[in-house]
Coordinates of C-alpha atoms in Angstrom, one line a residue:
M1 CA -0.2 -100.4 78.0
A2 CA -2.0 -100.4 74.8
E3 CA 0.1 -100.2 71.7
M4 CA -0.4 -96.9 69.8
S5 CA -1.6 -97.4 66.2
S6 CA 0.1 -95.3 63.6
L7 CA -2.0 -92.9 61.6
P8 CA -1.9 -93.3 57.9
V9 CA -0.3 -90.5 56.0
T10 CA -2.9 -89.6 53.4
D11 CA -2.2 -87.7 50.1
D12 CA -4.1 -84.7 51.5
L13 CA -1.8 -84.5 54.5
L14 CA 1.3 -84.9 52.3
A15 CA 0.1 -82.2 50.0
E16 CA -0.3 -79.8 53.0
I17 CA 3.3 -80.7 54.1
F18 CA 4.7 -80.1 50.6
L19 CA 3.0 -76.7 50.4
L20 CA 5.0 -75.7 53.4
L21 CA 8.3 -76.3 51.6
P22 CA 10.1 -73.0 51.4
T23 CA 11.3 -73.1 47.7
P24 CA 10.4 -74.7 44.4
A25 CA 13.8 -76.4 44.5
D26 CA 12.9 -78.2 47.7
L27 CA 9.7 -79.5 46.1
V28 CA 11.6 -80.8 43.1
R29 CA 14.0 -82.7 45.4
A30 CA 11.0 -84.1 47.4
S31 CA 9.4 -85.3 44.2
A32 CA 12.5 -87.3 43.3
A33 CA 12.3 -89.3 46.6
C34 CA 9.7 -91.9 45.3
V35 CA 7.0 -92.5 42.7
A36 CA 4.2 -91.7 45.1
F37 CA 5.7 -88.2 45.9
R38 CA 6.3 -87.6 42.2
R39 CA 2.7 -88.4 41.4
L40 CA 1.4 -86.0 44.0
V41 CA 3.8 -83.2 43.1
T42 CA 2.9 -83.4 39.4
D43 CA -0.9 -83.2 40.1
R44 CA -2.2 -80.1 38.4
P45 CA -4.5 -78.9 41.2
F46 CA -1.6 -79.2 43.7
L47 CA 0.8 -77.3 41.4
R48 CA -1.7 -74.5 41.0
R49 CA -1.9 -74.2 44.8
F50 CA 1.9 -74.3 45.2
R51 CA 2.5 -71.7 42.5
S52 CA -0.1 -69.4 44.1
L53 CA 1.7 -69.6 47.5
H54 CA 5.3 -69.3 46.3
A55 CA 7.2 -66.6 44.4
R56 CA 8.9 -67.5 41.2
P57 CA 12.6 -67.8 41.8
F58 CA 15.3 -65.7 40.1
L59 CA 16.6 -67.6 37.2
G60 CA 18.6 -65.0 35.2
F61 CA 18.0 -62.0 33.0
L62 CA 17.5 -60.9 29.4
N63 CA 19.2 -58.1 27.6
H64 CA 20.2 -57.3 24.0
K65 CA 22.5 -60.3 24.0
G66 CA 19.8 -62.8 25.0
F67 CA 19.2 -64.9 28.1
H68 CA 21.8 -65.1 30.8
P69 CA 21.0 -67.9 33.3
A70 CA 22.2 -68.0 36.8
R71 CA 25.4 -70.1 37.1
P72 CA 26.8 -72.1 40.0
P73 CA 27.1 -71.5 42.9
H74 CA 23.9 -69.5 42.6
T75 CA 21.1 -71.4 44.4
S76 CA 18.9 -71.2 41.3
A77 CA 21.6 -72.5 39.0
P78 CA 20.0 -76.0 38.4
A79 CA 16.6 -74.6 37.6
A80 CA 18.1 -71.9 35.5
S81 CA 20.1 -74.4 33.5
A82 CA 17.0 -76.5 32.9
V83 CA 15.0 -73.5 31.7
S84 CA 17.9 -72.4 29.5
L85 CA 17.8 -75.8 27.8
A86 CA 14.0 -76.1 27.5
A87 CA 13.1 -72.5 26.5
D88 CA 13.5 -70.6 23.3
F89 CA 14.7 -67.1 24.1
S90 CA 15.4 -66.5 20.4
F91 CA 11.6 -66.5 19.9
S92 CA 11.9 -68.5 16.7
F93 CA 8.3 -69.5 17.1
L94 CA 7.3 -65.9 16.2
P95 CA 6.8 -64.8 12.6
S96 CA 9.8 -62.8 11.4
H97 CA 11.3 -63.4 14.8
D98 CA 14.5 -61.4 14.0
S99 CA 12.5 -58.2 13.9
W100 CA 11.1 -58.3 17.4
I101 CA 12.6 -56.5 20.4
V102 CA 12.1 -57.4 24.1
R103 CA 10.3 -54.6 26.0
D104 CA 9.4 -56.2 29.3
V105 CA 9.4 -59.5 31.3
R106 CA 7.1 -60.6 34.1
D107 CA 6.1 -63.9 35.6
G108 CA 7.6 -66.0 32.9
R109 CA 6.1 -63.9 30.1
V110 CA 8.0 -61.7 27.7
L111 CA 6.6 -58.7 25.9
L112 CA 8.0 -57.9 22.5
D113 CA 7.3 -55.3 19.8
R114 CA 8.2 -54.4 16.3
T115 CA 7.4 -51.8 13.7
P116 CA 4.5 -53.0 11.4
E117 CA 5.8 -54.4 8.2
D118 CA 3.4 -52.4 6.1
V119 CA 5.0 -49.1 7.2
A120 CA 8.6 -50.1 6.8
G121 CA 10.6 -47.2 5.5
E122 CA 7.9 -44.6 6.4
E123 CA 7.7 -42.5 9.5
S124 CA 7.7 -44.6 12.7
P125 CA 4.2 -45.1 14.1
V126 CA 3.3 -44.2 17.6
F127 CA 1.9 -47.7 18.3
T128 CA 3.9 -50.7 17.2
E129 CA 2.9 -54.4 17.0
L130 CA 2.9 -56.3 20.3
A131 CA 3.3 -59.9 21.2
V132 CA 3.3 -61.7 24.6
C133 CA 5.3 -64.8 24.6
D134 CA 6.0 -67.8 26.9
P135 CA 9.5 -68.8 25.8
L136 CA 9.5 -71.9 28.1
H137 CA 6.4 -73.4 26.4
R138 CA 7.1 -71.7 23.0
R139 CA 3.7 -70.0 22.8
C140 CA 2.7 -66.5 21.9
V141 CA -0.2 -64.2 21.5
Q142 CA -0.1 -61.3 19.1
L143 CA -2.2 -58.4 20.4
P144 CA -4.7 -56.5 18.3
P145 CA -3.8 -52.9 17.5
I146 CA -5.2 -50.1 19.6
P147 CA -8.4 -49.0 17.8
D148 CA -8.2 -45.5 16.2
D149 CA -11.5 -44.5 17.7
L150 CA -10.3 -45.4 21.2
A151 CA -7.1 -43.4 20.8
V152 CA -9.0 -40.3 19.5
S153 CA -11.6 -40.6 22.4
V154 CA -9.0 -39.6 25.0
E155 CA -7.1 -37.0 23.0
H156 CA -8.4 -35.4 19.8
P157 CA -6.3 -35.2 17.8
L158 CA -4.0 -37.7 19.5
R159 CA -0.8 -35.6 19.9
V160 CA 1.6 -38.1 21.5
E161 CA 5.0 -36.7 22.3
F162 CA 6.5 -40.0 21.0
E163 CA 10.1 -38.8 21.1
R164 CA 9.7 -37.9 24.8
W165 CA 7.9 -40.9 26.3
C166 CA 5.7 -43.8 25.1
E167 CA 6.1 -47.3 26.3
P168 CA 4.3 -50.7 26.5
F169 CA 4.8 -53.0 29.5
L170 CA 3.3 -56.1 31.2
A171 CA 1.1 -55.7 34.3
P172 CA -0.2 -58.2 36.8
P173 CA -3.6 -59.6 35.9
G174 CA -6.6 -57.7 37.3
E175 CA -8.9 -58.8 40.1
E176 CA -11.3 -60.2 37.5
A177 CA -8.6 -62.7 36.3
T178 CA -9.4 -66.4 37.2
E179 CA -6.8 -68.3 35.1
E180 CA -3.0 -68.6 35.4
T181 CA -2.8 -67.7 31.7
S182 CA -4.5 -64.2 32.3
F183 CA -2.3 -61.1 31.8
R184 CA -2.5 -57.4 31.1
V185 CA -0.5 -55.1 28.9
I186 CA -0.4 -51.3 29.5
W187 CA 0.7 -48.8 26.9
M188 CA 1.5 -45.4 28.4
A189 CA 1.4 -42.4 26.1
Q190 CA 2.4 -38.9 27.1
C191 CA 0.1 -36.4 25.4
K192 CA 0.2 -32.7 25.3
T193 CA -2.2 -32.1 28.2
K194 CA -2.2 -35.4 30.1
L195 CA -1.1 -39.0 30.3
V196 CA -3.0 -41.9 28.8
A197 CA -2.8 -45.6 29.7
F198 CA -4.2 -48.0 27.1
V199 CA -4.9 -51.3 28.9
F200 CA -5.2 -54.7 27.2
S201 CA -6.8 -57.6 29.1
S202 CA -6.3 -61.2 27.9
S203 CA -9.6 -62.0 29.6
T204 CA -11.6 -59.8 27.3
G205 CA -9.2 -59.6 24.3
E206 CA -9.9 -55.8 24.1
W207 CA -8.2 -52.5 24.8
R208 CA -9.6 -49.8 27.0
A209 CA -8.2 -46.3 27.8
V210 CA -7.6 -44.5 31.1
A211 CA -6.6 -40.8 31.1
S212 CA -5.0 -38.9 33.9
Q213 CA -6.0 -35.5 35.1
S214 CA -4.7 -32.5 33.2
W215 CA -1.1 -31.7 34.0
G216 CA -2.3 -28.7 36.1
D217 CA -4.6 -30.8 38.2
L218 CA -2.2 -33.7 38.6
L219 CA 0.6 -31.5 39.8
V220 CA -1.5 -29.4 42.3
G221 CA 0.3 -29.3 45.7
T222 CA 3.6 -30.7 44.4
G223 CA 5.3 -27.3 44.2
V224 CA 5.9 -27.8 40.5
S225 CA 4.9 -24.9 38.2
T226 CA 2.8 -25.7 35.1
A227 CA 3.5 -22.4 33.5
S228 CA 6.4 -23.8 31.5
S229 CA 5.6 -25.3 28.2
K230 CA 8.1 -28.1 28.9
S231 CA 6.6 -31.5 29.7
P232 CA 8.0 -33.7 32.4
V233 CA 10.3 -36.6 31.6
F234 CA 9.6 -40.1 33.0
F235 CA 12.1 -42.9 33.3
G236 CA 13.1 -46.0 35.3
R237 CA 9.7 -47.8 35.5
Q238 CA 9.3 -50.0 38.7
Y239 CA 6.4 -52.0 40.2
A240 CA 5.6 -53.0 43.7
C241 CA 2.5 -53.3 45.9
G242 CA 0.0 -52.8 43.1
C243 CA 1.5 -49.7 41.7
F244 CA 3.9 -48.7 38.9
Y245 CA 6.4 -45.9 39.6
W246 CA 8.4 -43.7 37.4
V247 CA 11.1 -41.1 38.4
M248 CA 10.3 -37.6 37.2
D249 CA 12.8 -35.0 36.3
W250 CA 10.8 -32.4 38.2
R251 CA 12.1 -31.8 41.8
Q252 CA 12.7 -35.5 42.5
K253 CA 9.1 -36.6 42.1
L254 CA 7.6 -40.0 41.4
L255 CA 4.7 -40.6 39.1
M256 CA 2.5 -43.4 40.4
L257 CA -0.2 -45.5 38.6
D258 CA -2.4 -47.6 40.9
T259 CA -3.2 -50.7 38.8
Q260 CA -6.4 -51.6 40.7
M261 CA -8.0 -48.2 40.7
M262 CA -6.2 -47.2 37.5
E263 CA -5.5 -43.7 38.9
F264 CA -2.4 -41.5 38.6
S265 CA -0.8 -39.5 41.4
I266 CA 2.5 -37.7 42.2
A267 CA 4.7 -38.5 45.3
D268 CA 8.1 -37.4 46.6
L269 CA 11.2 -39.5 46.5
P270 CA 12.7 -40.2 50.0
P271 CA 15.2 -37.6 51.3
G272 CA 18.6 -38.3 49.9
Y273 CA 17.4 -40.2 46.8
R274 CA 18.5 -37.6 44.4
R275 CA 20.2 -39.6 41.7
P276 CA 18.6 -42.5 39.9
P277 CA 18.7 -45.4 39.2
I278 CA 16.6 -46.6 42.1
A279 CA 14.8 -49.9 42.7
I280 CA 11.3 -50.0 44.2
V281 CA 10.4 -53.4 45.8
D282 CA 7.8 -55.1 47.9
A283 CA 8.9 -54.7 51.6
G284 CA 6.0 -56.7 53.0
E285 CA 2.7 -55.7 54.7
G286 CA 1.7 -53.8 51.6
R287 CA 4.6 -51.3 51.9
P288 CA 6.9 -50.4 49.1
G289 CA 10.7 -50.3 49.8
M290 CA 13.4 -48.4 47.9
F291 CA 17.0 -49.3 47.2
A292 CA 19.8 -47.1 45.9
V293 CA 23.5 -47.5 45.5
R294 CA 25.5 -44.7 47.1
E295 CA 29.2 -44.0 46.7
N296 CA 31.2 -42.8 49.8
D297 CA 33.3 -40.2 48.0
A298 CA 35.8 -39.8 50.9
V299 CA 36.8 -43.5 50.9
G300 CA 35.7 -44.7 47.5
T301 CA 33.4 -47.5 48.8
F302 CA 29.8 -48.3 48.0
D303 CA 26.7 -49.0 50.1
L304 CA 23.3 -50.2 49.3
Y305 CA 20.7 -48.1 51.0
Y306 CA 17.3 -49.5 51.8
T307 CA 14.3 -47.3 52.8
I308 CA 10.8 -48.4 53.6
R309 CA 7.6 -46.4 53.5
R310 CA 5.8 -46.3 56.8
N311 CA 2.2 -47.5 57.2
E312 CA 1.3 -44.7 59.5
G313 CA -1.2 -42.2 58.2
Q314 CA -2.3 -41.7 54.6
S315 CA 0.7 -39.9 53.2
F316 CA 2.9 -41.8 50.8
N317 CA 5.9 -39.6 51.8
Q318 CA 6.5 -41.1 55.2
W319 CA 9.8 -43.0 54.7
Q320 CA 12.3 -44.5 57.2
M321 CA 15.8 -45.9 56.7
E322 CA 15.7 -49.7 57.1
K323 CA 19.2 -50.8 56.5
T324 CA 22.6 -49.9 55.0
I325 CA 24.4 -52.8 53.3
P326 CA 28.1 -52.3 52.8
L327 CA 29.4 -53.7 49.4
E328 CA 32.8 -55.2 48.9
S329 CA 35.4 -52.5 48.4
G330 CA 37.6 -52.2 45.3
Y331 CA 34.7 -52.2 42.8
R332 CA 32.1 -49.9 41.4
Y333 CA 28.4 -51.0 41.7
Y334 CA 25.4 -50.3 39.5
L335 CA 21.7 -51.1 39.7
R336 CA 20.6 -52.7 36.4
G337 CA 17.1 -54.1 37.1
A338 CA 14.5 -54.9 39.7
T339 CA 11.3 -56.8 40.4
E340 CA 9.2 -56.8 43.5
R341 CA 11.4 -59.5 45.0
Y342 CA 14.9 -59.2 43.4
L343 CA 17.6 -56.7 42.4
L344 CA 20.1 -57.1 39.6
L345 CA 23.5 -55.5 40.5
L346 CA 26.5 -55.1 38.3
R347 CA 30.0 -55.0 39.8
S348 CA 32.9 -53.7 37.8
E349 CA 36.6 -53.5 38.6
D350 CA 36.8 -50.1 36.9
D351 CA 34.6 -47.3 35.6
S352 CA 34.0 -48.9 32.2
A353 CA 30.4 -49.9 33.1
S354 CA 29.4 -46.3 32.9
S355 CA 31.0 -45.6 29.6
S356 CA 29.6 -46.1 26.1
S357 CA 32.0 -48.9 25.3
L358 CA 30.4 -52.3 24.5
E359 CA 33.3 -54.1 25.9
M360 CA 34.3 -54.2 29.6
S361 CA 36.6 -56.3 31.8
G362 CA 36.1 -57.9 35.2
T363 CA 32.3 -57.4 35.3
E364 CA 30.2 -59.6 37.5
C365 CA 26.4 -59.7 37.9
F366 CA 24.7 -60.3 41.3
S367 CA 21.1 -60.9 42.4
L368 CA 19.8 -59.7 45.8
D369 CA 16.8 -61.3 47.4
V370 CA 14.9 -58.5 49.0
K371 CA 13.3 -60.8 51.7
T372 CA 16.6 -62.3 52.9
L373 CA 19.1 -59.7 51.6
Q374 CA 21.2 -62.6 50.3
L375 CA 23.6 -61.4 47.5
E376 CA 24.5 -64.1 45.0
S377 CA 26.8 -64.1 42.0
I378 CA 24.9 -64.8 38.7
C379 CA 27.5 -64.8 36.0
R380 CA 30.4 -62.8 34.5
L381 CA 30.0 -60.7 31.4
K382 CA 32.2 -59.0 28.8
H383 CA 29.6 -56.7 27.3
H384 CA 27.9 -53.5 28.5
I385 CA 24.6 -53.5 30.4
L386 CA 22.6 -50.3 30.9
R387 CA 19.4 -52.1 31.8
A388 CA 18.2 -55.7 31.8
H389 CA 15.0 -57.6 32.4
I390 CA 15.0 -60.1 35.3
Y391 CA 13.5 -63.4 34.4
T392 CA 11.7 -65.3 37.2
N393 CA 9.9 -68.6 36.7
F394 CA 9.3 -72.0 38.2
P395 CA 11.5 -75.0 37.1
P396 CA 10.1 -76.7 34.0
S397 CA 8.8 -79.6 36.0
L398 CA 6.7 -77.3 38.1
S399 CA 5.7 -74.6 35.6
S400 CA 2.6 -74.2 33.5
Q401 CA 1.8 -72.4 30.4
T402 CA 1.4 -68.6 31.1
I403 CA -0.5 -67.7 28.0

């Protein structure tokens, strides 16, 4: 019997095997096995492929108190600790860094804004200064202001109901983006007769404007009367499956913005989702899912309800209940943030989390992985959280500059 010769394990074959590892943490452990593995894993083309195939893990969240990394026994605790040590979440690399406020977080980037220094003490401007930062690599890009002629071209004069709704946020790069450093910023403004989205692309370095239909045309078929002079209120921005969503105060409606077509539309919330906050996530196969915390008044317990939109037909409003997740009794639960993949839940021993007090006792934060429905403790807090920004990124050894 002829002796079988062993086939050589080439770098190309090893790379394909490493790409199948389920998490970035597994890749980090593999790279520590030997010098040859380390050399392959740190190869830039390989890392670009790995990052394109794997979601950034949950590492913590940002709020007005700074960055809160995931602590042991959370599975991301080692990577979160490494990022916490390497990154600068005080943004000291920004000019006058104390004056900037975090507005949004996405894919390792942080969007901040501030009132322009040359108007300090005057009436607040509609559009503030914006900067997109990479705190891990301590880099930033200050965005150019929205040109006056562009603003006037969509609403003349530009009558933004600033006290009602006007917000900037990060958006995934468009289809034209070819680099990992590409990003977009959208600035939504609620005008007297319509909505306007000003879109900045890092690929072009320029702003463009996209206006919705008039309120009357946008709300046709929704059962909402446009006779009232009162404009709708939007809150609780979410993103999943290529669309941004906002809850409206009119008859439990959702405002949707398709980021590929850049078109606005109105949809219904699922039955029973009457009270926000809600979390809209990517349920897979191009379907959005929706989470909400519900209290069982009769017994004082809480459940996490998960509903998924059906793919059947063209209507957005075909929803079905996917799962009810019982939460440990003896606590109150609150949704405080969400991405396409993760939820941020707050658990309190009393009702202090819904009060205006800045101090609270016995408060613990949890992450929920939407794909596995695994609930993990992040950390304990002694201060109030109304909303926080989830921070996801690769460990420093696997990450790249995002701007």
